CSV table of C-alpha atoms in Angstrom, one decimal:
chain,number,residue,atom,x,y,z
A,835,MET,CA,97.5,101.9,67.1
A,836,GLN,CA,95.4,98.9,68.2
A,837,THR,CA,97.6,95.6,67.4
A,838,PRO,CA,95.9,92.9,65.1
A,839,SER,CA,94.8,89.9,67.4
A,840,HIS,CA,96.3,86.6,68.4
A,841,SER,CA,92.9,84.7,68.0
A,842,ILE,CA,92.6,82.8,64.5
A,843,ALA,CA,90.6,81.6,62.5
A,844,SER,CA,89.0,78.4,61.9
A,845,GLY,CA,90.3,78.7,58.3
A,846,ALA,CA,94.2,79.4,59.4
A,847,ARG,CA,93.6,77.0,62.2
A,848,THR,CA,93.0,74.1,59.9
A,849,ALA,CA,96.2,74.9,57.6
A,850,VAL,CA,98.7,75.5,60.4
A,851,ARG,CA,97.3,72.3,61.4
A,852,ARG,CA,98.0,70.7,58.6
A,853,ARG,CA,101.9,72.6,58.8
A,854,PHE,CA,102.6,70.6,62.1
A,855,LEU,CA,101.4,67.7,60.8
A,856,LEU,CA,103.9,67.4,58.0
A,857,ALA,CA,106.3,69.0,60.3
A,858,SER,CA,106.0,66.9,62.6
A,859,LEU,CA,105.6,63.4,60.3
A,860,LEU,CA,109.4,64.5,58.1
A,861,ALA,CA,110.9,65.1,62.4
A,862,SER,CA,109.0,61.7,63.7
A,863,LEU,CA,111.0,60.0,60.5
A,864,LEU,CA,114.3,61.1,60.7
A,865,ALA,CA,114.5,61.1,64.7
A,866,SER,CA,113.2,57.4,64.2
A,867,THR,CA,115.8,56.5,61.8
A,868,GLY,CA,119.4,58.5,63.6
A,869,LEU,CA,119.0,61.3,60.5
A,870,PHE,CA,117.3,63.4,62.7
A,871,ALA,CA,120.4,66.4,63.4
A,872,THR,CA,119.1,69.5,66.3
A,873,PRO,CA,120.3,72.5,65.6
A,874,SER,CA,123.0,73.7,67.4
A,875,HIS,CA,122.5,76.2,70.6
A,876,ALA,CA,123.5,79.3,68.8
A,877,GLN,CA,121.2,78.5,65.6
A,878,THR,CA,118.5,78.0,68.9
A,879,SER,CA,119.1,81.3,70.9
A,880,ALA,CA,116.1,83.2,71.3
A,881,GLU,CA,116.9,85.3,67.8
A,882,ALA,CA,116.3,82.3,65.9
A,883,ALA,CA,113.9,83.2,63.4
A,884,PRO,CA,110.8,82.6,63.0
A,885,ARG,CA,109.6,82.0,66.3
A,886,GLY,CA,106.5,80.8,67.6
A,887,THR,CA,104.1,81.8,70.5
A,888,ALA,CA,105.5,82.3,74.0
A,889,ILE,CA,102.3,81.8,76.6
A,890,VAL,CA,103.7,83.4,80.5
A,891,ILE,CA,101.6,82.3,83.1
A,892,GLY,CA,101.8,83.7,86.5
A,893,GLY,CA,101.6,80.9,88.5
A,894,ALA,CA,98.3,79.7,90.4
A,895,LEU,CA,96.4,79.1,86.7
A,896,LYS,CA,93.1,77.3,87.3
A,897,TYR,CA,91.4,74.6,85.9
A,898,ASP,CA,88.0,76.5,84.9
A,899,ASN,CA,90.3,79.5,83.5
A,900,ASP,CA,88.9,78.7,79.9
A,901,ALA,CA,90.7,81.8,78.4
A,902,VAL,CA,93.7,81.0,79.1
A,903,TRP,CA,93.4,76.9,78.4
A,904,LYS,CA,91.1,77.3,76.1
A,905,ARG,CA,93.8,80.1,74.4
A,906,ILE,CA,96.6,77.5,74.5
A,907,VAL,CA,95.4,75.6,72.6
A,908,ASP,CA,93.9,77.7,69.9
A,909,GLU,CA,97.6,79.0,69.4
A,910,ALA,CA,98.8,75.5,68.9
A,911,GLY,CA,96.3,74.7,65.7
A,912,GLY,CA,93.2,74.2,67.7
A,913,PRO,CA,91.6,71.4,68.7
A,914,GLY,CA,93.1,68.1,67.7
A,915,ALA,CA,96.4,69.5,68.4
A,916,ARG,CA,99.3,67.7,69.8
A,917,PHE,CA,101.2,69.4,73.2
A,918,ALA,CA,103.9,67.4,75.4
A,919,VAL,CA,103.3,68.1,78.6
A,920,PHE,CA,106.4,68.8,81.6
A,921,ALA,CA,105.9,68.6,84.6
A,922,THR,CA,110.0,69.1,85.4
A,923,ALA,CA,110.0,71.3,87.7
A,924,ALA,CA,106.6,69.8,89.7
A,925,ALA,CA,106.8,68.2,94.0
A,926,ASN,CA,104.2,64.7,92.8
A,927,PRO,CA,105.2,64.8,88.2
A,928,GLU,CA,102.1,62.3,87.8
A,929,ARG,CA,99.8,64.3,89.0
A,930,SER,CA,100.4,67.0,87.9
A,931,ALA,CA,100.8,66.6,84.7
A,932,GLY,CA,97.8,64.3,85.4
A,933,GLN,CA,96.1,68.0,85.6
A,934,ILE,CA,97.7,70.0,82.7
A,935,ILE,CA,96.1,66.9,80.5
A,936,GLU,CA,93.3,66.7,81.6
A,937,ALA,CA,92.8,70.7,81.6
A,938,LEU,CA,94.1,70.8,78.1
A,939,GLN,CA,92.2,67.9,76.6
A,940,ARG,CA,89.0,69.9,77.8
A,941,GLN,CA,90.1,72.5,74.8
A,942,GLY,CA,90.4,70.0,72.5
A,943,ALA,CA,93.6,69.2,72.5
A,944,ARG,CA,95.3,65.1,72.6
A,945,ALA,CA,98.1,66.1,75.1
A,946,GLU,CA,100.6,63.8,76.8
A,947,HIS,CA,102.4,63.4,79.8
A,948,ILE,CA,107.0,63.4,78.7
A,949,PRO,CA,108.3,61.9,82.0
A,950,VAL,CA,112.0,64.2,82.3
A,951,ALA,CA,111.6,65.3,86.0
A,952,PRO,CA,114.3,64.7,88.6
A,953,ARG,CA,111.4,64.4,91.2
A,954,LEU,CA,109.8,60.8,88.8
A,955,ALA,CA,110.0,57.8,90.8
A,956,GLY,CA,112.2,55.8,88.4
A,957,SER,CA,113.0,58.8,86.1
A,958,ASP,CA,116.6,59.1,85.1
A,959,VAL,CA,116.7,63.1,83.4
A,960,ALA,CA,119.8,62.0,81.9
A,961,ALA,CA,119.1,59.2,79.7
A,962,ALA,CA,115.1,61.0,79.1
A,963,VAL,CA,116.9,64.0,77.5
A,964,ARG,CA,118.5,61.6,75.0
A,965,ASP,CA,115.4,59.6,74.3
A,966,PRO,CA,114.7,59.1,70.5
A,967,ALA,CA,110.4,57.7,72.1
A,968,LEU,CA,110.3,60.9,74.5
A,969,LEU,CA,112.3,63.1,71.1
A,970,ALA,CA,110.1,62.0,68.5
A,971,LYS,CA,106.6,62.8,70.3
A,972,VAL,CA,108.2,66.2,71.4
A,973,ASN,CA,109.2,66.6,67.6
A,974,ALA,CA,104.8,66.0,66.6
A,975,ALA,CA,103.5,68.0,69.5
A,976,GLN,CA,102.1,72.0,68.7
A,977,GLY,CA,102.6,72.8,72.0
A,978,VAL,CA,105.1,71.9,74.8
A,979,PHE,CA,103.3,73.0,78.6
A,980,PHE,CA,105.6,73.4,81.6
A,981,SER,CA,104.6,73.0,84.9
A,982,GLY,CA,104.4,74.9,87.8
A,983,GLY,CA,107.8,73.7,91.2
A,984,ALA,CA,111.3,74.8,91.4
A,985,GLN,CA,111.6,76.6,87.9
A,986,GLU,CA,115.4,74.8,88.7
A,987,LEU,CA,114.8,71.5,88.3
A,988,ILE,CA,113.7,72.4,84.5
A,989,VAL,CA,116.4,73.9,84.1
A,990,ASP,CA,119.2,71.7,85.3
A,991,SER,CA,117.5,68.7,83.5
A,992,LEU,CA,117.2,70.6,80.3
A,993,GLN,CA,120.1,72.7,80.0
A,994,PRO,CA,123.1,70.6,83.0
A,995,GLY,CA,126.1,73.3,82.7
A,996,GLY,CA,124.7,75.3,79.9
A,997,GLN,CA,124.3,73.1,77.5
A,998,PRO,CA,121.7,72.3,76.0
A,999,THR,CA,120.1,69.0,75.6
A,1000,PRO,CA,118.3,66.6,72.6
A,1001,MET,CA,115.2,68.0,74.0
A,1002,LEU,CA,115.8,70.8,74.6
A,1003,GLU,CA,116.7,71.0,71.4
A,1004,ALA,CA,113.2,69.6,70.4
A,1005,ILE,CA,111.7,72.2,72.0
A,1006,TRP,CA,113.4,75.2,70.5
A,1007,ALA,CA,112.8,73.5,66.7
A,1008,LEU,CA,109.0,73.1,68.3
A,1009,TYR,CA,109.1,76.7,68.6
A,1010,ARG,CA,110.8,77.7,66.2
A,1011,ARG,CA,108.5,76.1,63.7
A,1012,GLY,CA,105.9,78.4,64.8
A,1013,GLY,CA,104.8,76.3,67.5
A,1014,VAL,CA,104.0,77.0,71.6
A,1015,VAL,CA,106.0,77.2,74.9
A,1016,ALA,CA,103.6,77.5,77.8
A,1017,GLY,CA,104.6,77.7,81.6
A,1018,THR,CA,103.5,78.3,84.6
A,1019,SER,CA,104.8,80.5,87.8
A,1020,ALA,CA,108.5,78.0,87.1
A,1021,GLY,CA,107.8,77.6,83.4
A,1022,ALA,CA,107.1,81.2,83.7
A,1023,ALA,CA,110.5,81.7,84.7
A,1024,ILE,CA,112.3,80.1,82.6
A,1025,MET,CA,111.5,81.9,79.7
A,1026,SER,CA,113.3,84.5,80.0
A,1027,SER,CA,117.1,84.4,79.8
A,1028,THR,CA,117.8,84.5,82.9
A,1029,MET,CA,115.8,84.1,85.7
A,1030,PHE,CA,115.4,83.8,89.1
A,1031,ARG,CA,116.5,80.9,90.9
A,1032,ASP,CA,115.5,80.7,94.2
A,1033,ALA,CA,114.6,84.3,96.0
A,1034,GLN,CA,111.6,83.8,97.9
A,1035,ASP,CA,112.4,87.3,99.9
A,1036,SER,CA,111.7,90.1,97.6
A,1037,LEU,CA,113.3,92.7,100.8
A,1038,LYS,CA,116.7,90.3,101.0
A,1039,VAL,CA,117.1,91.0,96.8
A,1040,LEU,CA,116.7,94.0,97.7
A,1041,LYS,CA,119.3,94.6,100.5
A,1042,GLY,CA,121.4,93.1,97.7
A,1043,GLN,CA,121.7,89.3,98.2
A,1044,LEU,CA,121.6,88.5,94.1
A,1045,ARG,CA,124.4,85.4,93.9
A,1046,ARG,CA,124.9,83.5,90.6
A,1047,GLY,CA,123.4,80.2,90.4
A,1048,GLN,CA,121.2,80.4,94.5
A,1049,GLU,CA,119.4,83.6,94.1
A,1050,VAL,CA,119.7,84.2,90.0
A,1051,ASP,CA,121.2,81.4,87.0
A,1052,ARG,CA,120.1,81.3,83.8
A,1053,GLY,CA,116.6,80.4,82.1
A,1054,LEU,CA,115.7,79.5,78.9
A,1055,GLY,CA,115.5,82.5,76.8
A,1056,PHE,CA,112.3,81.8,74.4
A,1057,VAL,CA,110.8,85.3,74.7
A,1058,GLY,CA,114.2,86.5,73.8
A,1059,PRO,CA,117.3,88.1,75.5
A,1060,HIS,CA,115.8,91.6,76.4
A,1061,LEU,CA,113.0,90.9,78.2
A,1062,PHE,CA,112.7,89.8,81.9
A,1063,ILE,CA,110.2,87.8,83.0
A,1064,ASP,CA,109.1,87.4,87.5
A,1065,GLN,CA,105.9,85.4,88.1
A,1066,HIS,CA,103.1,85.6,90.7
A,1067,PHE,CA,103.8,88.9,90.9
A,1068,LEU,CA,101.3,91.3,93.1
A,1069,LYS,CA,100.2,88.8,95.0
A,1070,ARG,CA,103.9,88.2,96.5
A,1071,GLY,CA,104.6,91.8,95.8
A,1072,ARG,CA,107.6,91.1,93.4
A,1073,ILE,CA,108.4,94.5,93.2
A,1074,GLY,CA,111.2,95.0,95.4
A,1075,ARG,CA,112.6,91.6,93.8
A,1076,LEU,CA,112.5,92.0,90.1
A,1077,LEU,CA,114.2,95.9,89.5
A,1078,PRO,CA,117.2,94.8,91.8
A,1079,LEU,CA,117.7,92.2,88.8
A,1080,MET,CA,116.9,94.1,85.7
A,1081,GLN,CA,119.7,96.5,87.2
A,1082,ALA,CA,121.9,94.4,87.5
A,1083,GLU,CA,121.7,92.6,84.7
A,1084,GLY,CA,120.9,95.4,82.2
A,1085,TYR,CA,117.3,94.6,81.2
A,1086,ARG,CA,115.1,97.2,80.3
A,1087,LEU,CA,111.9,95.7,79.6
A,1088,GLY,CA,110.9,93.6,82.5
A,1089,LEU,CA,107.1,91.7,83.1
A,1090,GLY,CA,105.5,91.0,86.2
A,1091,VAL,CA,102.6,88.6,85.1
A,1092,GLU,CA,100.2,88.3,88.5
A,1093,GLU,CA,98.7,84.5,89.0
A,1094,ASN,CA,95.9,82.9,87.1
A,1095,SER,CA,96.7,85.2,84.4
A,1096,ALA,CA,99.1,85.0,80.9
A,1097,ALA,CA,100.8,87.3,79.0
A,1098,VAL,CA,100.2,85.7,74.5
A,1099,ILE,CA,103.7,86.7,73.6
A,1100,LYS,CA,104.2,86.5,69.9
A,1101,GLY,CA,107.2,88.3,68.8
A,1102,GLU,CA,106.7,91.7,70.0
A,1103,ALA,CA,103.2,91.7,70.3
A,1104,LEU,CA,101.7,91.1,73.8
A,1105,GLU,CA,98.1,90.4,74.8
A,1106,VAL,CA,97.6,89.8,78.7
A,1107,ILE,CA,94.3,87.1,79.2
A,1108,GLY,CA,92.7,85.6,82.3
A,1109,ALA,CA,91.9,86.9,85.5
A,1110,ARG,CA,94.2,90.4,86.0
A,1111,GLY,CA,97.1,91.3,84.4
A,1112,VAL,CA,101.0,92.3,84.8
A,1113,LEU,CA,103.7,94.8,85.5
A,1114,LEU,CA,105.8,96.4,81.7
A,1115,VAL,CA,108.5,97.7,84.0
A,1116,ASP,CA,110.5,99.7,81.7
A,1117,LEU,CA,114.0,101.1,82.7
A,1118,SER,CA,115.3,102.8,80.0
A,1119,GLU,CA,115.2,106.4,81.4
A,1120,ALA,CA,116.3,104.7,84.5
A,1121,ARG,CA,119.4,106.1,86.3
A,1122,ARG,CA,121.5,105.4,90.4
A,1123,ASP,CA,123.4,107.6,92.5
A,1124,ALA,CA,126.5,105.2,93.2
A,1125,ARG,CA,126.9,107.2,95.7
A,1126,LEU,CA,124.4,106.0,98.1
A,1127,PRO,CA,125.3,102.6,99.8
A,1128,ALA,CA,121.7,100.7,98.7
A,1129,PHE,CA,120.2,100.0,96.1
A,1130,ASN,CA,118.2,103.6,94.6
A,1131,ILE,CA,117.2,103.4,91.0
A,1132,ARG,CA,115.2,106.7,89.8
A,1133,GLY,CA,113.2,107.2,86.8
A,1134,VAL,CA,111.3,104.0,86.6
A,1135,ARG,CA,108.4,103.7,84.4
A,1136,LEU,CA,105.7,101.8,84.9
A,1137,SER,CA,102.4,100.2,83.5
A,1138,PHE,CA,100.1,98.2,84.2
A,1139,LEU,CA,98.4,95.7,81.6
A,1140,ASP,CA,94.6,94.7,82.1
A,1141,ARG,CA,93.3,91.3,80.3
A,1142,GLY,CA,92.7,92.3,77.2
A,1143,ASP,CA,95.1,95.1,76.6
A,1144,ARG,CA,97.7,94.4,74.3
A,1145,HIS,CA,101.3,96.4,74.0
A,1146,HIS,CA,104.0,96.7,71.0
A,1147,LEU,CA,106.7,95.8,73.5
A,1148,GLY,CA,109.3,97.5,70.5
A,1149,ARG,CA,106.7,100.7,70.4
A,1150,GLY,CA,105.6,100.6,73.3
A,1151,GLU,CA,102.2,101.4,72.5
A,1152,THR,CA,99.5,100.3,74.5
A,1153,THR,CA,96.3,99.2,73.3
A,1154,PRO,CA,93.6,98.5,76.5
A,1155,SER,CA,91.3,96.5,76.0
A,1156,ALA,CA,86.7,96.5,74.5
A,1157,ALA,CA,85.9,97.7,77.9
A,1158,LYS,CA,88.2,99.6,78.6
A,1159,ARG,CA,88.3,102.2,76.2
A,1160,ALA,CA,84.2,102.0,76.0
A,1161,GLY,CA,84.3,102.7,79.9
A,1162,LEU,CA,85.8,105.5,81.3
A,1163,LYS,CA,89.6,107.6,80.1
A,1164,ILE,CA,91.3,109.3,82.9
A,1165,ASP,CA,94.0,112.3,82.1
A,1166,PRO,CA,95.2,114.1,84.9
A,1167,ARG,CA,95.9,116.7,82.4
A,1168,ALA,CA,92.2,117.2,81.4
A,1169,PRO,CA,90.5,120.6,82.1
A,1170,ASP,CA,87.2,118.0,82.7
A,1171,PHE,CA,89.5,115.7,85.6
A,1172,LYS,CA,86.9,115.1,88.1
A,1173,PRO,CA,89.4,113.0,90.8
A,1174,PHE,CA,87.7,109.9,92.3
A,1175,VAL,CA,90.8,109.3,95.4
A,1176,THR,CA,90.7,112.2,97.2
A,1177,GLN,CA,92.9,111.0,100.0
A,1178,GLN,CA,96.2,110.8,100.2
A,1179,PRO,CA,97.4,107.7,101.1
A,1180,PHE,CA,100.8,106.8,102.4
A,1181,LEU,CA,101.4,102.9,102.2
A,1182,MET,CA,103.3,101.0,104.9
A,1183,ASP,CA,104.0,97.0,102.8
A,1184,MET,CA,105.1,98.5,99.7
A,1185,LEU,CA,105.9,94.5,98.9
A,1186,GLY,CA,102.5,93.7,99.9
A,1187,ASP,CA,99.8,92.2,98.1
A,1188,ASN,CA,99.4,93.6,95.1
A,1189,THR,CA,100.7,96.8,96.8
A,1190,ILE,CA,102.2,98.1,94.0
A,1191,ALA,CA,99.1,97.5,91.3
A,1192,ASN,CA,96.6,99.2,94.2
A,1193,ALA,CA,98.9,102.7,94.7
A,1194,MET,CA,99.0,102.9,90.5
A,1195,ALA,CA,94.7,103.3,91.2
A,1196,GLN,CA,95.1,105.6,93.7
A,1197,LEU,CA,97.3,107.6,91.9
A,1198,ILE,CA,96.4,108.3,88.9
A,1199,ASP,CA,92.7,108.5,89.7
A,1200,SER,CA,93.8,111.5,92.7
A,1201,PRO,CA,94.7,114.8,92.3
A,1202,PHE,CA,97.6,113.7,94.2
A,1203,PRO,CA,101.0,114.2,92.4
A,1204,GLU,CA,102.8,111.5,93.9
A,1205,VAL,CA,102.5,108.7,96.4
A,1206,LEU,CA,105.1,107.4,98.8
A,1207,GLY,CA,105.1,104.1,100.6
A,1208,LEU,CA,107.8,101.7,102.3
A,1209,ALA,CA,109.3,98.2,102.5
A,1210,PHE,CA,111.5,97.0,104.8
A,1211,ALA,CA,111.6,94.0,107.7
A,1212,GLY,CA,109.9,95.0,111.8
A,1213,PRO,CA,111.6,93.4,114.8
A,1214,ARG,CA,110.3,89.4,114.9
A,1215,ALA,CA,110.9,89.1,111.5
A,1216,VAL,CA,113.6,86.5,111.6
A,1217,PRO,CA,112.1,84.3,114.6
A,1218,VAL,CA,114.7,83.0,118.1
A,1219,SER,CA,116.1,79.6,117.8
A,1220,ALA,CA,118.7,78.2,119.7
A,1221,SER,CA,121.6,78.9,117.5
A,1222,ALA,CA,120.4,82.1,117.0
A,1223,SER,CA,123.5,84.6,116.4
A,1224,ALA,CA,123.6,87.3,119.7
A,1225,ALA,CA,123.0,89.7,116.3
A,1226,SER,CA,119.7,87.9,116.3
A,1227,ALA,CA,119.3,86.9,119.5
A,1228,THR,CA,116.4,89.9,119.9
A,1229,GLY,CA,114.6,88.3,116.6
A,1230,SER,CA,115.6,91.4,114.0
A,1231,GLU,CA,117.3,90.2,110.7
A,1232,PRO,CA,120.6,91.9,109.8
A,1233,ASP,CA,120.9,95.0,109.3
A,1234,SER,CA,116.6,95.4,109.9
A,1235,GLU,CA,116.6,99.4,110.5
A,1236,LEU,CA,117.6,99.1,106.1
A,1237,GLY,CA,114.4,99.9,104.2
A,1238,PHE,CA,113.1,101.5,101.4
A,1239,GLU,CA,111.4,104.6,100.5
A,1240,PHE,CA,109.3,104.3,97.2
A,1241,ARG,CA,107.9,107.3,95.3
A,1242,LEU,CA,105.4,106.2,92.7
A,1243,TYR,CA,104.8,109.5,90.6
A,1244,LYS,CA,102.7,111.4,87.4
A,1245,GLY,CA,104.6,111.9,84.9
A,1246,PRO,CA,103.9,114.2,82.0
A,1247,ASP,CA,102.4,111.0,80.2
A,1248,SER,CA,100.6,109.2,83.0
A,1249,LEU,CA,96.7,108.5,81.9
A,1250,ALA,CA,94.4,105.1,82.7
A,1251,TRP,CA,91.2,103.3,81.7
A,1252,PHE,CA,88.7,102.2,83.9
A,1253,THR,CA,85.9,99.7,83.9
A,1254,GLY,CA,83.1,98.3,86.0
A,1255,ALA,CA,81.7,96.7,83.4
A,1256,LEU,CA,83.6,93.5,84.1
A,1257,GLY,CA,82.2,93.7,87.8
A,1258,GLY,CA,84.7,95.2,89.6
A,1259,GLU,CA,87.2,98.5,89.4
A,1260,ASP,CA,89.5,97.6,87.3
A,1261,TYR,CA,92.0,100.0,85.6
A,1262,THR,CA,95.0,100.4,83.5
A,1263,VAL,CA,97.3,102.1,84.0
A,1264,LEU,CA,100.7,103.7,81.7
A,1265,ASN,CA,103.4,105.9,82.9
A,1266,LEU,CA,104.0,106.7,86.3
A,1267,ARG,CA,107.4,106.6,87.7
A,1268,LEU,CA,109.1,105.4,90.1
A,1269,ASP,CA,112.2,106.3,92.3
A,1270,VAL,CA,113.1,103.8,95.0
A,1271,GLN,CA,115.9,104.7,97.9
A,1272,PRO,CA,117.5,103.4,101.2
A,1273,VAL,CA,116.6,105.0,104.2
A,1274,ARG,CA,116.8,104.0,107.8
A,1275,VAL,CA,114.0,102.9,109.8
A,1276,GLN,CA,113.7,104.1,113.3
A,1277,GLN,CA,113.3,100.2,115.7
A,1278,PRO,CA,111.0,99.6,117.5
A,1279,PHE,CA,108.9,101.4,114.8
A,1280,TYR,CA,106.1,102.7,117.6
A,1281,LYS,CA,105.3,103.0,120.8
A,1282,ALA,CA,102.5,101.5,122.5
A,1283,ILE,CA,101.1,105.0,124.0
A,1284,SER,CA,100.8,103.9,128.6
A,1285,PRO,CA,96.9,104.5,130.3
A,1286,THR,CA,96.9,107.8,132.1
A,1287,PRO,CA,97.3,107.1,135.4
């Protein structure tokens, strides 16, 4: 079943802009007179309705990626739409905001920097998030864009101690009236109710390092309480940190968004745009063995959704892109199935660059029932320093023999689509399964062969 397009026709865009202008004018007048009362935090929860459009960008968004930048502006009403740009997370807020504003304006938007940023020279964040003039600008906007950087700066600035500021309430009001909230990298991380605060090492998370206020924290929740978001996903091999968090926090659905790509989420409808795609992770049938001393999980359902694909989060239905539907459907159970991959790989680094997506494509287009791989740290994973403890004096990290076996395998409903029409070998892969279990990796893992005398 094909989900309807998210694109807004030109006539509809005009109507959307008129509604926004009327609502924004009223909000600005109320704010200027001091009568504007922002709703309570309960009303601004992720379950409030109606909701707008969340555009979740996996980071490293190129400024010439017109497919994403144009879509952001189109969803806010098209040329002339007003955007409030928050470079709150950025190391250099002025530069980051300027680049984002230029990219939005190239698509016809009217964008303005909202100076709420701890790293902005002379900034008083506590005052800025309550500034009536800045609040009026957000109230007059049809879209908000969050830059990349350090996501904890966004949450700590807009929701200190878990309490929403007037600025966050204004952003939620924009979203509830049908506006766009877009964010890249750090701006994507804050989209779910729980987020990774600072967890750069996926293997450490697999080994159990998942602490509140350190690796994990509250997000802002624009995609609702039931979907978890992670970014830079395939490039940085973040399947290793996504699974433990989802299991620990009770998430059924997770979405790992790749770099220079985006998920456009409107209610339960999702569309993938940009350079590549997203990994959809479903734990509804997953289970763990409590007898094992480390993280483990069985029966994870994985789907790789490529650019142009659509998915309904509630019904679990995927509609591949037109290019995929015009290409090759791959059904391993079909009598005429002709696999392309003829050698069964063993993957030495399941947390490597794009490894999980490549493994899914290789498996679905092969005659083999499964693909195995490992995630572990070698004996030189931790640099030796003058202050190193005796345990790490050899260059090994704590519990360096602990690794994880990833078993990716086909299920009864696994299938895929392939196209070469876009200039590469592009797959959409649905409903593979994944088991992860702890293993002991021998150290050293290998030995050099000595020359014979």
